């Protein structure tokens, strides 16, 4: 689309929003970001892995050096059972095969990095703008309306507003909603001093399966920033209501996590005890949204495809979405054609990952001693080849040729 460069309103300034805005702005499209947070969020909590496929997009954005300053390159995954017995040690991708390393970063720092990059490029970003609905004037374009009564006009609207997307529920009120997967998520950060010498090598991500639940930890941050991230998955059949979740105070939540991981190998209990703030949440996914948009509106990132975090691919998929959509816009005769092709190209890949993540999550549910023994045997024997096969297709992102 070389001649006219339309204007895009992007609702949501998480990962897909600013990354798409950067691609579009640099290519001369009109773009503005509308975010519901009242300011750039420094407290969005937790950490995430950006996999080699996501890092490929980071390179396309010219941000590899900035991201490497805030993250720890991850070269290995070490799987244990709760007694500390190593079940498998697997390379976390390889630069020679995938062109990039995986990196572990704090979500908040990564998010701020993208926002700063958008600001440097002069991309208008408005905070405190909670999308409520859109109108489509007969003479063309789209008007996005916000809960504070304000509105903005553009040619097209992108819903990049995450797993509980309001753009999605406005556009498709009767479509399926994200579904609780039977797992609660907790997480936080601790200083490096908490991590014993035996585990202190930066690079591996440590994964531990127990009879009930799962624990992971890894170095996060560059060499001067010594924090370590951790997360815990706790099976629970029934989802907590918002009220129940809010009524769980920090102490009660920490006790619950300690109870699940009681007696697990060092330094798991130590890490939990040393954490001052512990995040809490429920894990959802949305296996298949029947449509991702129409001629005027397109959903990207978690708004289009919510995946549980058990493959560590949500952020990388959001980045891939931005890059793919931008590439399609550059190659298509119309925005509508690019929107349609986007869904056709992206859907099989993301839905495969959603299923893979579900399967991985189900391995974290409660098991009896015999089932644990069987799981450990299977993981020891099969994980190396499973993980390699998984990485072969997941970590490989070539973009649009
Ligand atoms: C516990 C947990 C662990 C995870 N771990 C990993 C991992 O290791 N690796 C990985 O790749 N992914 C991980 N993910 C997933 C990853 O964080 C998401 O997939 C990714 O952030 C999706 O990016 P996005 O831009 O689509 O949405 P988001 O990053 O969620 O951004 C959406 C933005 O939209 C804004 N918004 C929401 N509603 C509105 C509205 N009505 N109006 C305006 N703005 C709005 C939000 O405030 C937010 O800023 C994890 C997720 C969770 C929950």
XYZ file of C-alpha atoms and ligand atoms in Angstrom:
454
model
C 0.000 0.000 0.000
C 2.369 2.665 -1.212
C 0.129 5.615 -2.098
C -2.106 6.588 0.757
C -1.086 5.913 4.365
C -4.165 5.540 6.541
C -4.487 6.490 10.210
C -4.737 3.786 12.856
C -6.143 4.170 16.351
C -4.519 1.532 18.552
C -6.392 0.753 21.760
C -4.006 -0.672 24.374
C -0.393 0.136 24.953
C 0.959 -3.142 26.331
C 3.234 -5.112 23.999
C 1.404 -5.466 20.686
C 0.182 -1.828 20.776
C 3.503 0.052 20.986
C 5.403 -2.486 18.852
C 2.839 -2.148 16.046
C 2.805 1.632 16.468
C 6.599 1.734 16.015
C 6.494 -0.260 12.784
C 3.624 1.811 11.397
C 4.967 5.233 12.383
C 8.383 4.559 10.858
C 6.702 3.583 7.581
C 4.709 6.801 7.486
C 1.287 5.601 8.639
C -0.731 7.760 11.002
C -0.920 6.151 14.421
C -1.978 6.976 17.995
C -2.003 4.865 21.129
C -4.909 5.021 23.589
C -4.245 3.358 26.962
C -6.565 2.853 29.923
C -3.830 3.140 32.588
C -3.599 6.652 33.915
C 0.182 6.761 33.340
C 2.955 4.544 31.937
C 2.612 1.488 34.187
C 5.622 0.650 36.356
C 3.711 -1.861 38.432
C 2.406 -4.367 35.907
C 4.369 -6.978 37.784
C 5.999 -10.283 37.047
C 8.539 -11.236 34.463
C 8.451 -12.903 31.109
C 10.577 -14.720 28.609
C 10.850 -13.245 25.154
C 11.602 -16.291 23.022
C 13.995 -16.228 20.025
C 11.028 -15.691 17.667
C 9.969 -12.615 19.657
C 13.581 -11.397 19.767
C 13.642 -11.528 15.974
C 10.894 -8.906 15.968
C 12.779 -6.907 18.599
C 15.727 -6.862 16.167
C 13.424 -5.650 13.368
C 12.391 -2.850 15.725
C 16.064 -1.984 16.297
C 15.713 -2.542 20.053
C 17.963 -5.595 20.620
C 20.660 -3.671 22.416
C 18.170 -1.848 24.686
C 16.360 -5.086 25.556
C 19.623 -6.904 26.255
C 20.474 -4.184 28.789
C 17.381 -4.968 30.868
C 17.243 -8.771 30.513
C 19.163 -11.988 31.111
C 19.873 -14.146 28.085
C 18.534 -17.610 28.732
C 20.388 -20.536 27.202
C 19.095 -23.522 29.144
C 15.992 -25.034 30.759
C 16.495 -27.349 33.743
C 13.544 -29.489 34.807
C 13.396 -31.102 38.263
C 10.876 -32.822 40.439
C 10.089 -31.406 43.889
C 12.822 -33.479 45.562
C 15.366 -31.684 43.386
C 16.081 -34.644 41.102
C 16.984 -33.369 37.640
C 14.555 -34.765 35.047
C 15.968 -33.052 31.960
C 18.369 -30.315 30.889
C 17.571 -28.764 27.530
C 19.086 -25.889 25.564
C 16.656 -22.978 25.396
C 16.910 -22.664 21.646
C 20.241 -21.937 20.016
C 21.448 -18.795 18.322
C 22.868 -20.828 15.441
C 19.468 -22.420 14.777
C 17.084 -19.545 15.501
C 19.247 -16.483 15.011
C 18.472 -15.050 18.460
C 18.608 -15.991 22.151
C 15.669 -16.103 24.515
C 15.751 -13.378 27.156
C 14.082 -13.039 30.567
C 12.893 -9.536 31.438
C 10.699 -7.798 33.960
C 7.337 -7.100 32.335
C 7.273 -3.561 33.702
C 10.751 -2.687 32.407
C 10.075 -4.189 28.996
C 6.786 -2.369 28.783
C 8.426 0.953 29.697
C 11.151 0.351 27.131
C 8.554 0.004 24.366
C 6.693 3.092 25.581
C 9.907 5.120 25.666
C 10.742 3.977 22.137
C 7.260 5.055 21.008
C 7.700 8.420 22.724
C 11.088 8.959 21.039
C 9.451 8.370 17.667
C 6.848 11.000 18.493
C 3.930 8.551 18.604
C 1.050 10.271 20.407
C 0.066 8.201 23.454
C -2.884 9.137 25.621
C -3.334 7.643 29.093
C -6.517 7.308 31.140
C -8.432 6.438 27.958
C -10.549 3.363 28.610
C -12.173 2.244 25.375
C -15.940 1.825 25.650
C -17.246 1.440 22.088
C -16.811 2.559 18.489
C -18.971 4.178 15.848
C -18.633 3.788 12.109
C -19.786 6.932 10.213
C -21.386 6.289 6.830
C -18.808 8.449 5.095
C -16.014 6.170 6.308
C -13.529 5.859 9.127
C -14.069 4.938 12.741
C -14.703 6.898 15.926
C -13.335 5.292 19.103
C -15.137 6.379 22.256
C -13.777 6.272 25.771
C -15.357 5.988 29.204
C -14.424 9.581 30.091
C -16.653 10.765 27.227
C -13.784 11.658 24.889
C -13.339 10.232 21.406
C -10.786 10.038 18.598
C -11.264 9.560 14.875
C -9.194 7.487 12.508
C -9.427 5.295 9.422
C -9.038 1.961 11.232
C -9.114 0.653 14.793
C -6.732 -1.922 16.250
C -7.780 -3.741 19.419
C -4.494 -4.380 21.266
C -6.152 -4.276 24.663
C -5.130 -7.640 26.055
C -6.818 -10.779 27.315
C -10.017 -9.143 28.565
C -10.278 -6.934 25.478
C -13.137 -4.455 25.444
C -12.695 -3.993 21.692
C -13.322 -7.733 21.309
C -16.437 -7.773 23.512
C -17.781 -4.664 21.762
C -17.245 -6.165 18.319
C -18.287 -9.718 19.131
C -20.513 -9.628 22.217
C -21.644 -13.220 21.718
C -18.299 -14.832 21.043
C -16.640 -17.074 23.630
C -14.830 -15.342 26.494
C -11.454 -16.340 27.950
C -11.846 -19.511 29.973
C -10.311 -20.331 33.371
C -7.815 -23.185 32.921
C -7.898 -24.543 36.493
C -4.629 -22.900 37.508
C -3.768 -19.938 39.715
C -0.611 -17.980 39.124
C 1.679 -16.319 41.661
C 5.007 -14.627 41.115
C 7.546 -12.097 42.227
C 11.164 -11.063 42.425
C 13.944 -11.630 44.968
C 17.468 -10.241 45.272
C 20.331 -12.461 44.038
C 21.569 -13.039 47.626
C 18.563 -15.316 48.179
C 19.728 -17.732 45.461
C 22.276 -20.301 46.722
C 25.586 -20.712 44.894
C 24.458 -24.049 43.356
C 21.704 -22.292 41.380
C 23.308 -18.912 40.867
C 24.501 -19.314 37.254
C 22.633 -16.774 35.154
C 21.092 -18.276 32.027
C 19.174 -21.400 33.018
C 15.451 -21.219 33.723
C 14.646 -23.682 36.536
C 11.331 -25.553 36.309
C 10.113 -27.814 39.141
C 7.122 -30.144 39.006
C 5.607 -31.362 42.273
C 2.722 -33.576 43.349
C 0.557 -30.475 43.193
C 1.638 -27.362 41.360
C 4.739 -26.083 39.696
C 7.521 -23.600 40.496
C 9.920 -21.735 38.207
C 12.735 -19.269 38.760
C 15.450 -17.557 36.725
C 17.823 -14.618 36.751
C 16.138 -11.550 35.369
C 17.904 -8.317 34.554
C 21.379 -7.435 33.405
C 24.532 -8.068 35.385
C 24.236 -4.913 37.462
C 20.584 -5.519 38.218
C 20.660 -8.615 40.361
C 16.998 -9.515 40.706
C 15.673 -13.039 40.150
C 12.135 -13.747 39.030
C 9.938 -16.629 40.107
C 6.463 -17.917 39.450
C 4.244 -20.610 40.881
C 1.271 -22.387 39.312
C -1.272 -23.745 41.746
C -4.075 -26.030 40.590
C -7.561 -25.051 41.761
C -10.685 -26.434 40.113
C -12.917 -23.459 40.763
C -11.844 -19.979 39.804
C -11.722 -17.433 42.634
C -14.273 -14.696 42.167
C -12.883 -11.174 42.027
C -14.127 -10.631 45.611
C -12.491 -13.823 46.870
C -9.230 -12.904 45.148
C -9.279 -9.381 46.596
C -10.069 -10.680 50.069
C -6.961 -12.930 50.041
C -4.513 -10.649 51.812
C -0.771 -10.809 51.090
C -0.024 -12.907 54.178
C -2.740 -15.474 53.459
C -1.626 -15.708 49.814
C 2.014 -16.242 50.798
C 0.930 -18.954 53.279
C -1.074 -20.681 50.560
C 1.893 -20.729 48.200
C 4.217 -21.926 50.967
C 1.773 -24.712 51.794
C 1.792 -25.940 48.157
C 5.590 -25.871 47.935
C 6.313 -27.088 51.497
C 9.325 -29.406 51.523
C 10.201 -28.750 47.866
C 13.895 -28.539 47.050
C 16.082 -25.599 47.979
C 15.749 -22.592 47.390
C 12.004 -22.662 46.663
C 10.625 -21.984 50.154
C 13.437 -19.461 50.715
C 12.436 -17.563 47.563
C 8.775 -17.411 48.554
C 9.587 -16.247 52.096
C 11.984 -13.566 50.807
C 9.428 -12.028 48.429
C 7.911 -8.811 49.674
C 5.202 -8.574 47.018
C 3.556 -11.625 45.505
C 1.382 -11.314 42.440
C -1.809 -13.276 42.225
C -3.987 -14.155 39.277
C -5.957 -16.845 37.475
C -4.724 -18.388 34.244
C -7.089 -18.102 31.268
C -7.018 -18.981 27.631
C -9.306 -18.534 24.644
C -8.917 -21.514 22.389
C -10.415 -20.101 19.218
C -12.141 -16.813 18.568
C -14.377 -17.317 15.490
C -13.335 -14.012 13.893
C -10.603 -11.505 14.627
C -12.143 -8.399 13.128
C -13.978 -6.838 10.232
C -13.175 -4.319 7.488
C -12.539 -1.522 9.982
C -11.338 -3.204 13.164
C -8.686 -5.834 13.838
C -7.750 -7.584 17.072
C -4.078 -8.353 17.714
C -2.098 -9.963 20.555
C -4.033 -11.338 23.515
C -7.169 -9.560 22.314
C -7.286 -12.045 19.406
C -5.744 -15.096 21.067
C -5.355 -15.566 24.801
C -2.812 -18.254 25.630
C -1.898 -19.580 29.048
C 1.718 -18.787 29.992
C 2.987 -22.399 29.965
C 4.918 -22.087 26.708
C 6.218 -18.571 27.491
C 5.004 -17.339 24.101
C 2.300 -14.684 24.724
C 4.593 -11.669 24.429
C 6.438 -13.176 21.471
C 3.123 -13.818 19.696
C 2.094 -10.205 20.339
C 5.397 -9.073 18.791
C 5.026 -11.442 15.831
C 1.484 -10.136 15.272
C 2.755 -6.559 15.042
C 5.480 -7.468 12.607
C 3.223 -9.653 10.442
C 0.457 -7.062 10.270
C 2.908 -4.339 9.341
C 4.485 -6.548 6.632
C 1.047 -7.366 5.215
C 0.008 -3.715 5.136
C 3.136 -2.948 3.164
C 2.361 -5.689 0.638
C -1.427 -5.469 0.279
C -3.584 -3.414 -2.068
C -5.921 -2.471 0.762
C -6.052 -2.505 4.554
C -9.021 -4.880 4.358
C -6.948 -7.368 2.387
C -4.135 -7.091 4.960
C -6.613 -7.641 7.845
C -8.048 -10.759 6.175
C -4.644 -12.217 5.367
C -3.434 -11.448 8.880
C -6.070 -13.697 10.390
C -5.500 -16.444 7.814
C -1.758 -16.466 8.389
C -1.658 -16.051 12.168
C -4.562 -18.210 13.312
C -3.060 -21.716 12.787
C 0.198 -20.805 14.523
C -1.300 -19.132 17.586
C -4.020 -21.741 18.031
C -1.407 -24.486 17.964
C 0.483 -22.677 20.728
C -2.703 -22.180 22.764
C -3.254 -25.961 22.683
C 0.384 -26.704 23.513
C 0.207 -24.307 26.477
C -2.988 -25.992 27.717
C -1.284 -29.392 27.567
C 1.742 -28.081 29.469
C -0.560 -26.533 32.079
C -2.391 -29.819 32.589
C 0.906 -31.427 33.635
C 0.881 -29.060 36.620
C -2.348 -30.396 38.101
C -2.575 -32.537 41.263
C -1.179 -36.082 40.952
C -0.921 -39.082 43.259
C 2.517 -40.662 43.984
C 2.268 -43.230 41.160
C 1.115 -40.666 38.630
C 3.998 -38.422 39.759
C 6.455 -41.261 39.219
C 5.047 -41.917 35.749
C 5.137 -38.211 34.895
C 8.772 -37.967 36.015
C 9.699 -41.009 33.903
C 7.911 -39.601 30.869
C 9.493 -36.189 31.302
C 12.968 -37.693 31.707
C 12.625 -39.845 28.615
C 10.522 -37.682 26.337
C 11.140 -34.063 27.297
C 14.408 -33.592 25.412
C 12.874 -34.643 22.093
C 9.479 -33.029 22.850
C 11.112 -29.738 23.734
C 13.320 -29.824 20.673
C 10.348 -30.465 18.383
C 8.382 -27.702 20.127
C 11.225 -25.231 19.788
C 11.759 -26.153 16.136
C 8.386 -24.730 15.147
C 7.704 -22.270 17.973
C 11.058 -20.469 17.981
C 11.148 -20.288 14.213
C 9.621 -17.095 12.898
C 10.556 -16.012 9.418
C 7.948 -13.258 8.970
C 6.297 -12.740 5.588
C 8.623 -13.493 2.696
C 1.280 -14.559 34.704
C 1.640 -14.402 33.277
C 2.916 -14.810 32.842
C 3.265 -14.636 31.504
N 4.506 -15.068 31.097
C 4.851 -14.909 29.807
C 6.155 -15.310 29.325
O 7.029 -15.813 30.053
N 6.435 -15.097 28.019
C 5.530 -14.529 27.188
O 5.853 -14.370 26.002
N 4.310 -14.146 27.596
C 3.939 -14.314 28.881
N 2.713 -13.920 29.296
C 1.760 -13.368 28.327
C 2.052 -11.945 27.915
O 2.222 -11.108 29.036
C 0.908 -11.460 27.044
O 0.628 -12.430 26.068
C 1.270 -10.148 26.357
O 1.458 -9.142 27.320
C 0.193 -9.769 25.360
O 0.452 -8.487 24.863
P -0.756 -7.571 24.402
O -0.142 -6.319 23.911
O -1.652 -8.330 23.522
O -1.593 -7.298 25.744
P -1.140 -6.591 27.074
O 0.324 -6.626 27.237
O -1.985 -7.187 28.151
O -1.560 -5.077 26.865
C -2.906 -4.674 26.795
C -2.984 -3.201 27.154
O -4.314 -2.745 26.901
C -4.736 -1.914 27.977
N -6.201 -1.953 28.031
C -6.989 -2.924 28.512
N -8.295 -2.591 28.384
C -8.311 -1.366 27.794
C -9.364 -0.487 27.397
N -10.676 -0.799 27.569
N -9.038 0.697 26.820
C -7.739 1.042 26.622
N -6.699 0.238 26.990
C -6.989 -0.953 27.562
C -4.046 -2.534 29.185
O -3.952 -1.609 30.257
C -2.688 -2.928 28.620
O -1.747 -1.895 28.734
C 2.329 -14.063 30.606
C 1.078 -13.654 31.049
C 0.727 -13.829 32.365
C -0.654 -13.382 32.827
